[in-house]
XYZ file of C-alpha atoms in Angstrom:
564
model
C -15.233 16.551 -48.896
C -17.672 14.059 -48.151
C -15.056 11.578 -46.668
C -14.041 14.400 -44.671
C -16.988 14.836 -42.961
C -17.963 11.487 -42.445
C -14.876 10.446 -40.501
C -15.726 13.982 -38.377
C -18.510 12.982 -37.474
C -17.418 9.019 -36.912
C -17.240 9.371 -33.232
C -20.464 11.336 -32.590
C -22.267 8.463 -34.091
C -20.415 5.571 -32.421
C -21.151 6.913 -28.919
C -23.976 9.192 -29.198
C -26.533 6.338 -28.162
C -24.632 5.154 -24.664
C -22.269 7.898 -24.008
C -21.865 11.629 -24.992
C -20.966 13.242 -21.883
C -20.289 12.279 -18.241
C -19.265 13.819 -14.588
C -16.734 10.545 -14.494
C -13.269 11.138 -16.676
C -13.428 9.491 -20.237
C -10.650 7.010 -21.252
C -10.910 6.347 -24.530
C -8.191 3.568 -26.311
C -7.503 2.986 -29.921
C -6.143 -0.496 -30.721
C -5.306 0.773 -34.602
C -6.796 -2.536 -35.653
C -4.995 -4.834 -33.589
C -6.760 -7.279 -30.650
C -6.325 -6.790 -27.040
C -5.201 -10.284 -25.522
C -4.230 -11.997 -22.213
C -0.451 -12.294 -23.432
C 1.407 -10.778 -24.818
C 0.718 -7.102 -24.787
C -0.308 -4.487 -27.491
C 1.040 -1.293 -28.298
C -1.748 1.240 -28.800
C -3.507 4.878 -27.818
C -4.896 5.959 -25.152
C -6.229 9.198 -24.291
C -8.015 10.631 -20.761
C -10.796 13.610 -20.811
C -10.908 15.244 -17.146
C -12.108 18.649 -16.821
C -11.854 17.969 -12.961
C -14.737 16.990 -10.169
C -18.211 18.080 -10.591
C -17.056 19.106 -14.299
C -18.772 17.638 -17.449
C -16.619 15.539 -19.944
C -17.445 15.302 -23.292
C -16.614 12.452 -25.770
C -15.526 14.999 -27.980
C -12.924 17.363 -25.426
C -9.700 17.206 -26.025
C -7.364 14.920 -24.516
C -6.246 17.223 -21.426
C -5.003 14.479 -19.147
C -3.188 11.975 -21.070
C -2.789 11.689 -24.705
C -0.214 8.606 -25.673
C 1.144 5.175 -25.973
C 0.090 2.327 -23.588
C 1.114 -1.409 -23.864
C -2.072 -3.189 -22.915
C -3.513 -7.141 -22.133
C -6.182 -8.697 -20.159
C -5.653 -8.988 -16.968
C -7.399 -11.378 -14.170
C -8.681 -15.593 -13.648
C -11.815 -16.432 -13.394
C -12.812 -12.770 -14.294
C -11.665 -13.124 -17.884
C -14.408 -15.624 -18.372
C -16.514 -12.082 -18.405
C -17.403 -9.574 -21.395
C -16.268 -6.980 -19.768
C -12.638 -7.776 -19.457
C -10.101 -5.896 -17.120
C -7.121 -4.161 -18.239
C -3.253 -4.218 -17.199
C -1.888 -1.397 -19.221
C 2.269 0.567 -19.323
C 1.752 3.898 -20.232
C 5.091 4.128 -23.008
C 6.539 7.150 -24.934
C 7.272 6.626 -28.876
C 10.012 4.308 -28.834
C 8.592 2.111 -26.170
C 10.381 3.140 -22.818
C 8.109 3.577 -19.677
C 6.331 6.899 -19.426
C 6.302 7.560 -15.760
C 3.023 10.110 -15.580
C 0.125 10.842 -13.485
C -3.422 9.737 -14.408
C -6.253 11.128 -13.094
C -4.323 12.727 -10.222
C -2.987 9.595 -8.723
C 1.390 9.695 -8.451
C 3.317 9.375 -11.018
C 3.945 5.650 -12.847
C 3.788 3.765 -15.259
C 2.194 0.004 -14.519
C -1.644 0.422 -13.906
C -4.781 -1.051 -14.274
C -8.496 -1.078 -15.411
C -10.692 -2.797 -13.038
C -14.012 -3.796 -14.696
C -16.799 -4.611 -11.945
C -18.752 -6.773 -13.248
C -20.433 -9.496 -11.232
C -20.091 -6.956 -8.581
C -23.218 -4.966 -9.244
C -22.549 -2.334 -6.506
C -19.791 -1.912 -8.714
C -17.778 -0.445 -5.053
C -16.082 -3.646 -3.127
C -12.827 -2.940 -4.147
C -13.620 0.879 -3.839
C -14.934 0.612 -1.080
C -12.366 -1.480 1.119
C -9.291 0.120 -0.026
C -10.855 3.278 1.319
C -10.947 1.414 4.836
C -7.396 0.208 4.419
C -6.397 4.145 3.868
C -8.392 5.683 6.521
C -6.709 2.696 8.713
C -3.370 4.552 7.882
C -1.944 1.436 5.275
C -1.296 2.240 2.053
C -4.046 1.190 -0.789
C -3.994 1.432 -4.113
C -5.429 4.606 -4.956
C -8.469 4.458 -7.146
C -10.823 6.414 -9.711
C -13.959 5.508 -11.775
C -13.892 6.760 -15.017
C -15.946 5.301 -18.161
C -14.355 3.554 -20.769
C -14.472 3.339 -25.026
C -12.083 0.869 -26.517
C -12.388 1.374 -30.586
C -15.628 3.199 -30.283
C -17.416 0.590 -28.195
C -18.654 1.576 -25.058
C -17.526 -0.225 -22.117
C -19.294 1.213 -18.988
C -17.725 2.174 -15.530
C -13.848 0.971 -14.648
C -11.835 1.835 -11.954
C -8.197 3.116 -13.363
C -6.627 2.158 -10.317
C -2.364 1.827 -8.887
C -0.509 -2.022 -9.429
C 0.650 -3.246 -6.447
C 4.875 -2.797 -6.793
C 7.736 -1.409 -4.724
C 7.555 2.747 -5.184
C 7.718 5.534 -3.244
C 4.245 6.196 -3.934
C 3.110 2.733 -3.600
C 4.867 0.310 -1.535
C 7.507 2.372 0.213
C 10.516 -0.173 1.013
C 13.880 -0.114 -0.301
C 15.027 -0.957 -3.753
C 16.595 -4.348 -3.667
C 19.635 -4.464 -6.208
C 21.280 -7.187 -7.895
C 24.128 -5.872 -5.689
C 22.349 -6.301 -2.393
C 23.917 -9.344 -1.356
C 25.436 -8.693 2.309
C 24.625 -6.406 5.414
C 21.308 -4.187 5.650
C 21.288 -3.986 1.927
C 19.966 -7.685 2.294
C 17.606 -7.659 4.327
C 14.738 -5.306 2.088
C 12.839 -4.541 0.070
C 10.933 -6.949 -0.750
C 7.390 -8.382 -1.584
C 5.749 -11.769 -1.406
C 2.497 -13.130 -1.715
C -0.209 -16.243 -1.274
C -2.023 -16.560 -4.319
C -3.438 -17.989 -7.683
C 0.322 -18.695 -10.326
C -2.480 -16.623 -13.070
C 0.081 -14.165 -14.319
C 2.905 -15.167 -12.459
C 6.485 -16.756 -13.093
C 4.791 -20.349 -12.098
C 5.711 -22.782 -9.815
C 9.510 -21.785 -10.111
C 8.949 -18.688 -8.927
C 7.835 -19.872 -5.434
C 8.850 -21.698 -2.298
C 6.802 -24.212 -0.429
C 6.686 -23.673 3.253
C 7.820 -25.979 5.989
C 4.291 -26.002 7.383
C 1.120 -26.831 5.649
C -2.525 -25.028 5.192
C -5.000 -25.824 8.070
C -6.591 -27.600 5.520
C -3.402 -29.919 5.544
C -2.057 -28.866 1.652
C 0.803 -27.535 0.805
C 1.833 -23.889 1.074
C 3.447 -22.098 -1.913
C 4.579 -18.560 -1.240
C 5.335 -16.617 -4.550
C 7.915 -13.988 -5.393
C 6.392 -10.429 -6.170
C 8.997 -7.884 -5.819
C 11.947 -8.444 -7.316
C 10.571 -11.588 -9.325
C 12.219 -14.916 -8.063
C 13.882 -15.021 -11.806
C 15.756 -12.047 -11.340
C 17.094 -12.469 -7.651
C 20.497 -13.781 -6.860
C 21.059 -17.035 -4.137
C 21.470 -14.733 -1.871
C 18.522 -12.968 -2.143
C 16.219 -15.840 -2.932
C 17.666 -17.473 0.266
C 16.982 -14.497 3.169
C 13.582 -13.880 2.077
C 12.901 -17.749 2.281
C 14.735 -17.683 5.627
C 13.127 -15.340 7.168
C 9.791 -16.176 6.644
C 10.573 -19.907 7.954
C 11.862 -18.323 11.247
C 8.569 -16.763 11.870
C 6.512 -19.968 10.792
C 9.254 -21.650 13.137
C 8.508 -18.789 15.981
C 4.846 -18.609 15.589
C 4.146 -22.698 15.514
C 6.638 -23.383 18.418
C 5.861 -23.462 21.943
C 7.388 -19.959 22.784
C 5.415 -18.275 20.339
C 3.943 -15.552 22.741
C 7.516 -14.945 23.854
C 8.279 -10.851 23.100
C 11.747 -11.867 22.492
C 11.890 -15.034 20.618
C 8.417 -15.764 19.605
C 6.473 -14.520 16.466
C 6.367 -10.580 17.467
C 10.183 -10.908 16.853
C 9.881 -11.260 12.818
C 6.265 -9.415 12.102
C 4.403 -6.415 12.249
C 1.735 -7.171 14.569
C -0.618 -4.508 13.874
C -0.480 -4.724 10.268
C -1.561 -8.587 10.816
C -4.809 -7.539 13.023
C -5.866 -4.911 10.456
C -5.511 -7.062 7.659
C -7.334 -10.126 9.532
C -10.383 -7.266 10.844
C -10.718 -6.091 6.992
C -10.779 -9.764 5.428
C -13.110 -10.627 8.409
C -15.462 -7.856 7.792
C -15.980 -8.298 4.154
C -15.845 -12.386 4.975
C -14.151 -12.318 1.309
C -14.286 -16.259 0.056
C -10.409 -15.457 -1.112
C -9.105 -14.004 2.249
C -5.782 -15.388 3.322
C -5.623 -17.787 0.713
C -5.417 -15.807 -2.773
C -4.563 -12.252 -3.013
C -2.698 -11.706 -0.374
C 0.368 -9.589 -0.070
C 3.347 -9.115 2.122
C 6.588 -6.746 2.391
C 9.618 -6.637 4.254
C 11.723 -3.183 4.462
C 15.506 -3.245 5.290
C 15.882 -3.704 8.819
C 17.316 -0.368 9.644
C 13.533 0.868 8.752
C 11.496 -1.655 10.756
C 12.388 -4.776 9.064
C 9.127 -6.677 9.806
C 7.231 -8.690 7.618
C 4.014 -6.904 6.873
C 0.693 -7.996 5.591
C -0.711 -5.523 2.727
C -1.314 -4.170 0.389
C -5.286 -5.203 0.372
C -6.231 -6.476 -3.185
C -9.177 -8.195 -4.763
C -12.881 -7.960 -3.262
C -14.943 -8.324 -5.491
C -16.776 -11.554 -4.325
C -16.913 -9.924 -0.757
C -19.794 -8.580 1.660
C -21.743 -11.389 0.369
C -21.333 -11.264 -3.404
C -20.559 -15.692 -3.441
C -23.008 -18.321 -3.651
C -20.037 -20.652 -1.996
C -17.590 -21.520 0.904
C -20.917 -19.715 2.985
C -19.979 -16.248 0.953
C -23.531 -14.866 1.220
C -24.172 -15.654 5.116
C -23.230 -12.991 7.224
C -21.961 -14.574 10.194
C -18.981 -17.056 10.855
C -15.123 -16.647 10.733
C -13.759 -17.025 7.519
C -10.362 -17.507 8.691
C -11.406 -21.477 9.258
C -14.382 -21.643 7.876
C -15.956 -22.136 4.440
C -12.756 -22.038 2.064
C -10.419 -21.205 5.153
C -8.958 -25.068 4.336
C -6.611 -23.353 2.038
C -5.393 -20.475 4.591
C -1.574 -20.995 5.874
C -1.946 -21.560 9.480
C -0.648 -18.126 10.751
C -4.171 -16.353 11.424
C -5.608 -19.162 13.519
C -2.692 -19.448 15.665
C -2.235 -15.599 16.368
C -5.379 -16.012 18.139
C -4.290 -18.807 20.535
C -2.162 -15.538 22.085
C -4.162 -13.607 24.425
C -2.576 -10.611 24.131
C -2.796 -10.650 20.479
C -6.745 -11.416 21.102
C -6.821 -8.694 23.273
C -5.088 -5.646 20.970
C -7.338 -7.463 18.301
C -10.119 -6.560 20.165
C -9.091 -3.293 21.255
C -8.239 -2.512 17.351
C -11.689 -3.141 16.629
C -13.614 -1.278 19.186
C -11.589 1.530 17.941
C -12.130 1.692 14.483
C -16.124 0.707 14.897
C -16.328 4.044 16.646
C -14.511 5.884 13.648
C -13.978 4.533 9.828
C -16.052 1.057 10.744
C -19.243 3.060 12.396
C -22.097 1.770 10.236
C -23.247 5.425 9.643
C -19.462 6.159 8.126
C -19.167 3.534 5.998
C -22.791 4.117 4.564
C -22.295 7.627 4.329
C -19.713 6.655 1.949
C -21.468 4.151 0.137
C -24.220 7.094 -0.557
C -21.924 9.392 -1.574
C -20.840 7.051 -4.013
C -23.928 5.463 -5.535
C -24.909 9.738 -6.079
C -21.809 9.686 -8.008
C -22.108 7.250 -10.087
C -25.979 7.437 -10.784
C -25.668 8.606 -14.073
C -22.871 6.445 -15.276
C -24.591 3.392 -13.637
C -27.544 3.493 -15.799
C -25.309 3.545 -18.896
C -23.097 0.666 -17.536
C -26.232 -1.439 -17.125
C -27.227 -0.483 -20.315
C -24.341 -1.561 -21.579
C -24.295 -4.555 -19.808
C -27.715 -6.021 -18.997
C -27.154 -8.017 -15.935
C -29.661 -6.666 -13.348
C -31.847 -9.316 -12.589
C -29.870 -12.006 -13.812
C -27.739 -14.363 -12.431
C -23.686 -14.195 -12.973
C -21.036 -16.051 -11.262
C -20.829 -16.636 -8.254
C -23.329 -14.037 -7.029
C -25.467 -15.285 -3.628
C -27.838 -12.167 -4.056
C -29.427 -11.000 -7.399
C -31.300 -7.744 -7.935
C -33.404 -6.520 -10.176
C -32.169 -2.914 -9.782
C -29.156 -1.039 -8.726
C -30.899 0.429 -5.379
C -31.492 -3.475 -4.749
C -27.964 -4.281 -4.845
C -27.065 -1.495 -3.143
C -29.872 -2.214 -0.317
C -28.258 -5.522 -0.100
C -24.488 -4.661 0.627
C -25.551 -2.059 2.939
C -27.565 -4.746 4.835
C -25.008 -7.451 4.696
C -22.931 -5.007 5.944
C -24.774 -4.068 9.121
C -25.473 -7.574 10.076
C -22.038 -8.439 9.246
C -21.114 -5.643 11.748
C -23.030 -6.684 14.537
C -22.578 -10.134 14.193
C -18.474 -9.465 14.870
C -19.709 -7.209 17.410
C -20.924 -10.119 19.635
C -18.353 -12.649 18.609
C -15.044 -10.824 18.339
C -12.701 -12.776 21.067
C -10.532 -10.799 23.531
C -11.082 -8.334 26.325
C -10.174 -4.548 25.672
C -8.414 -2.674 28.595
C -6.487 -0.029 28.550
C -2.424 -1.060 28.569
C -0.029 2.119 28.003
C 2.962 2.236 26.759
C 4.663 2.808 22.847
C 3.062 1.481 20.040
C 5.058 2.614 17.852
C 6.384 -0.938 16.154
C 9.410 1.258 14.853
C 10.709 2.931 18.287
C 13.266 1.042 20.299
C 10.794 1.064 23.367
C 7.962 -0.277 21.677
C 6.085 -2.398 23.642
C 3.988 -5.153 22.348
C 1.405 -5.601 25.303
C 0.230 -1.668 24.937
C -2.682 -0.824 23.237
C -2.461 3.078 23.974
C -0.019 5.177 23.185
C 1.396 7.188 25.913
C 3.799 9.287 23.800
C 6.499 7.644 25.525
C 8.238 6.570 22.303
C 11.727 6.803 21.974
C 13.563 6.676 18.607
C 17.505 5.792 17.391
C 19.117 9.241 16.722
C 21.943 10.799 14.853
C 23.680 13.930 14.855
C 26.805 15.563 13.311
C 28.540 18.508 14.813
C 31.982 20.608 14.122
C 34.065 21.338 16.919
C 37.102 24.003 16.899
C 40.143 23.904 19.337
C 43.623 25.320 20.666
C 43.703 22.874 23.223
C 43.082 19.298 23.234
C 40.079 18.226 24.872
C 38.104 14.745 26.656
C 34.720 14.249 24.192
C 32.314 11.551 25.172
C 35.834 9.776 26.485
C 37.782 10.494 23.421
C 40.983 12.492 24.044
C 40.318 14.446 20.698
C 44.154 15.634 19.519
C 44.587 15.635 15.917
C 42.067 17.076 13.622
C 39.092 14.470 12.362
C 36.183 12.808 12.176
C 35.042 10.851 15.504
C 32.094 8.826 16.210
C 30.627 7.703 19.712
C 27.514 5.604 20.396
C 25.100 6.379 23.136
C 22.210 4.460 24.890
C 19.604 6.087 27.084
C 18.186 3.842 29.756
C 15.345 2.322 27.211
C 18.097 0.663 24.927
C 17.530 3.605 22.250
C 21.193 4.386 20.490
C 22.615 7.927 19.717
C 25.129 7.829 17.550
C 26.861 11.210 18.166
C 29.558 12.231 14.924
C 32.026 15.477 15.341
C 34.560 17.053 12.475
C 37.413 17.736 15.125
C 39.681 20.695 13.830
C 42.356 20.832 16.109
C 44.229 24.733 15.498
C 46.744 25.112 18.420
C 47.223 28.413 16.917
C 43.883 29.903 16.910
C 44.752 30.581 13.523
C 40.579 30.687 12.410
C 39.277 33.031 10.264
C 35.369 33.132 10.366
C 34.945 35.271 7.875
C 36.121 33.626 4.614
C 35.741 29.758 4.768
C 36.441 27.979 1.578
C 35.362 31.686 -0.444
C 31.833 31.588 1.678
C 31.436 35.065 3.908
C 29.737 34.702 7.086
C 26.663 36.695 7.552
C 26.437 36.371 11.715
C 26.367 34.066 14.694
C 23.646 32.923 16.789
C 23.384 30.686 19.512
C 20.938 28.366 19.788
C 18.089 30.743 20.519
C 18.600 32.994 17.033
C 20.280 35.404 19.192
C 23.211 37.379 16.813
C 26.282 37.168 19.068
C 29.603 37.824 18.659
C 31.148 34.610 19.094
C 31.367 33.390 22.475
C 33.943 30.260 23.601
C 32.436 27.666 24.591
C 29.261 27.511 23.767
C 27.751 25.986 20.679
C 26.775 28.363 18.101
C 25.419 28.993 14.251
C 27.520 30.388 12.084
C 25.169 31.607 8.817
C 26.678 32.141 5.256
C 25.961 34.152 2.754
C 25.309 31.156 0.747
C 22.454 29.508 2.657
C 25.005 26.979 4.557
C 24.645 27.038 8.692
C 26.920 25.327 10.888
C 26.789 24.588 14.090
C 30.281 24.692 15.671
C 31.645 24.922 19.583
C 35.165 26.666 20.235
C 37.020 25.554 23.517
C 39.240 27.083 25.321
């Protein structure tokens, strides 16, 4: 009996001192004696209390939002030098297949991560710029703080946060197959990156660009989605390709050209947004480490485009080197901007690309980049972590003291926070006044996907036109001229129109051709027909030559046209 109630009361006495309850979920992991290590990856428990915002968790509630296997490992560089180490973790189920689930309200998956901020003692860079990618309209990995026990030790605040990988949910491209060798199928999904080889397939599982840094070094672009180990020649050899055509387009002489020049092969406005975010946090790692692109299958876009954002943690002034801390200067060529592959620099030698990057950025300072927005959120945060910050810091007792790299050190939280919020305004106003371009008003589509889009427009006149499709039946006694078809036999038929902005309509028709008028409308293949409408909901009784609904009793409509 005594055994009993010691090992009841086990957990009360390993967390009772830091943490017993909190308004942040609890994750709370149970190696079973084994040790969490960079490679390879554990199999253990893992269980999530969330009684849902502005709730109190308890230590000792119930497991009501995940109770189960994870495979787990260290995760990060030069942040595994730290105590508090972050987390890549596979939720499993018993016999070790991925559990695709949803934690903490995020979509359903199975690859995620625990983000420790550590030498971040706002302990909300990451938080808050993938916010600002989201309210930009990019996808960002979604994010939630929680507070963390791994084998009864507290750990203090994480952020349980998405991987970056190819999902409907995350990055939304195609599904490349190891049977996607020829036609559309080719050309996407697919995701590449600049960045450290930590965690990666190594050098192999790279290519080195045809044009160096603007620094002068090499350039090594790495395979993210699929991995360069699983793709075929073919695969390996169109990604490659395509990316040298743009570094061909954008470095040649005719790299302004709309047709032939660097707009041909990239999404323009995904490059400004990802150059004003980088430029606003002036993160030391911008351009040259963590940073991701995709490419979708060309009938959906096809560009190659920059996201998702990743890694900020020694932004908005949290670096003691390559200028981190100073709020002013570009760090596209400055500080460690040696490194950066030499697309950013030359973008801006295009006017018009100055210009919408201007434009882009007067816009958003007057919405999600208005100082009072983005300290509104930074308040609303810090109030909702108040608590769980003076238990982190308890934890880990790092106010006041230096840790790598940080430029600014505080001897509370409100410090730190006084100091990214100030960083933050001067790094504001200093873009204000230095920003190149000149912002005028050019309509026209921006709409990169519409067939009309038009590069030099910076406001949308809803004059976007899109590629359409549509599939109709068509009944006949007679034969009959469609779209210059002499339609005679009974069939499928297919006719491609353009409208006078180059947009294509591809127009498909099941032809039944009954000389005999031999059609029953009330019994087709055993399904009764309900009514007829035309095109209005108006019940009719089936007039000639008109097109018309026919409804059946189970669910089906179709839309058919008899001649005569």
């Amino acid at each position: 009996m005594r055994l009993f109630l010691i090992i009841l009361l086990f957990p009360c006495f390993l967390f009772g001192q830091i943490l017993t309850t909190s308004n942040l979920p609890i994750v709370v992991i149970n190696t079973n004696g084994q040790t969490i290590v960079d490679d390879p990856r554990i199999v253990c428990d893992m269980g999530i209390i969330d009684n849902g915002f502005g709730n109190i968790n308890s230590i000792n509630d119930a497991y009501n939002d995940y109770n189960g296997k994870i495979s787990i490992e260290y995760r990060g560089s030069s942040s595994q030098s730290f105590p508090k180490k972050s987390y890549a973790l596979e939720t499993q189920d018993a016999i070790g297949n991925n559990n695709n689930v949803s934690l903490l309200g995020m979509p359903v998956e199975n690859d995620w991560i625990l983000y420790a901020p550590y030498s971040d003692k706002s302990l909300m860079r990451n938080f808050l710029t993938f916010d600002l990618g989201r309210k930009m309209g990019h996808y960002s990995p979604r994010t939630v703080y929680c507070e963390l026990v791994v084998n009864g030790d507290y750990k203090g605040i994480y952020i349980l946060m998405e991987k970056i990988k190819r999902d409907n949910d995350r990055v939304d491209i195609a599904k490349l197959d190891s049977d996607d060798l020829a036609g559309d199928s080719l050309t996407g999904g697919y995701i590449i990156k600049v960045d450290k080889f930590t965690g990666t397939g190594g050098w192999g599982d790279s290519w080195q660009s045809n044009y160096n840094t603007i620094g002068g070094n090499s350039l090594r672009i790495q395979y993210h989605y699929p991995e360069g180990s699983v793709m075929l020649p073919q695969q390996l050899d169109y990604i490659e390709h395509f990316v040298d055509s743009f570094e061909y387009a954008l470095a040649g002489p005719n790299f302004t050209d709309s047709l032939i020049g660097y707009s041909k092969y990239i999404d323009v406005n995904s490059f400004i947004d990802f150059y004003i975010v980088n430029e606003l946090a002036k993160d030391i790692d911008a351009y040259r480490l963590s940073s991701y692109l995709y490419k979708d299958r060309d009938d959906n876009g096809g560009k190659l485009t920059m996201g998702p954002l990743w890694d900020f943690n020694l932004a908005y002034g949290n670096a003691d080197y390559c200028s981190g801390g100073i709020p002013t200067g570009w760090e596209v060529n400055s500080g460690c901007g040696g490194n950066n592959p030499f697309w950013f620099e030359r973008l801006l030698d295009d006017t018009t690309y100055q210009n919408k990057l201007k434009c882009r950025w007067e816009y958003l300072r007057e919405r999600s980049f208005h100082q009072d927005s983005i300290f509104s959120f930074i308040d609303s945060i810090s109030l909702y972590l108040n608590d769980a910050q003076q238990r982190n810091f308890q934890r880990w007792d790092i106010l006041g003291t230096y840790v790598w790299p940080n430029y600014y050190v505080g001897n509370t939280y409100q410090d730190e926070l006084t100091f990214f919020k100030t960083w933050i305004s001067d790094r504001l106003t200093w873009i204000d006044g230095n920003i190149l371009g000149n912002c005028y008003v050019v309509l026209g589509c921006t709409d990169p996907l519409a067939c009309n889009y038009d590069i030099l427009a910076n406001t949308n006149d809803g004059s976007c036109h899109y590629n359409s499709s549509s599939y109709d039946t068509l009944v006949s006694n007679i034969s009959i001229n469609w779209n210059g078809l002499i339609l005679t036999t009974s069939g499928d038929y297919s006719v491609i129109l353009y409208n006078s902005v180059g947009c294509d309509s591809i127009i498909n028709i099941n032809f039944i051709f009954d000389p005999a008028s031999a059609i029953n409308y009330n019994s087709t293949n055993q399904k009764t027909l309900i009514k007829i409408t035309d095109i209005l909901g108006r019940e009719t009784n089936g007039t000639r030559n008109k097109f018309l609904f026919y409804i059946f009793d189970d669910g089906t409509v179709e839309k058919k046209i008899i001649i005569e």
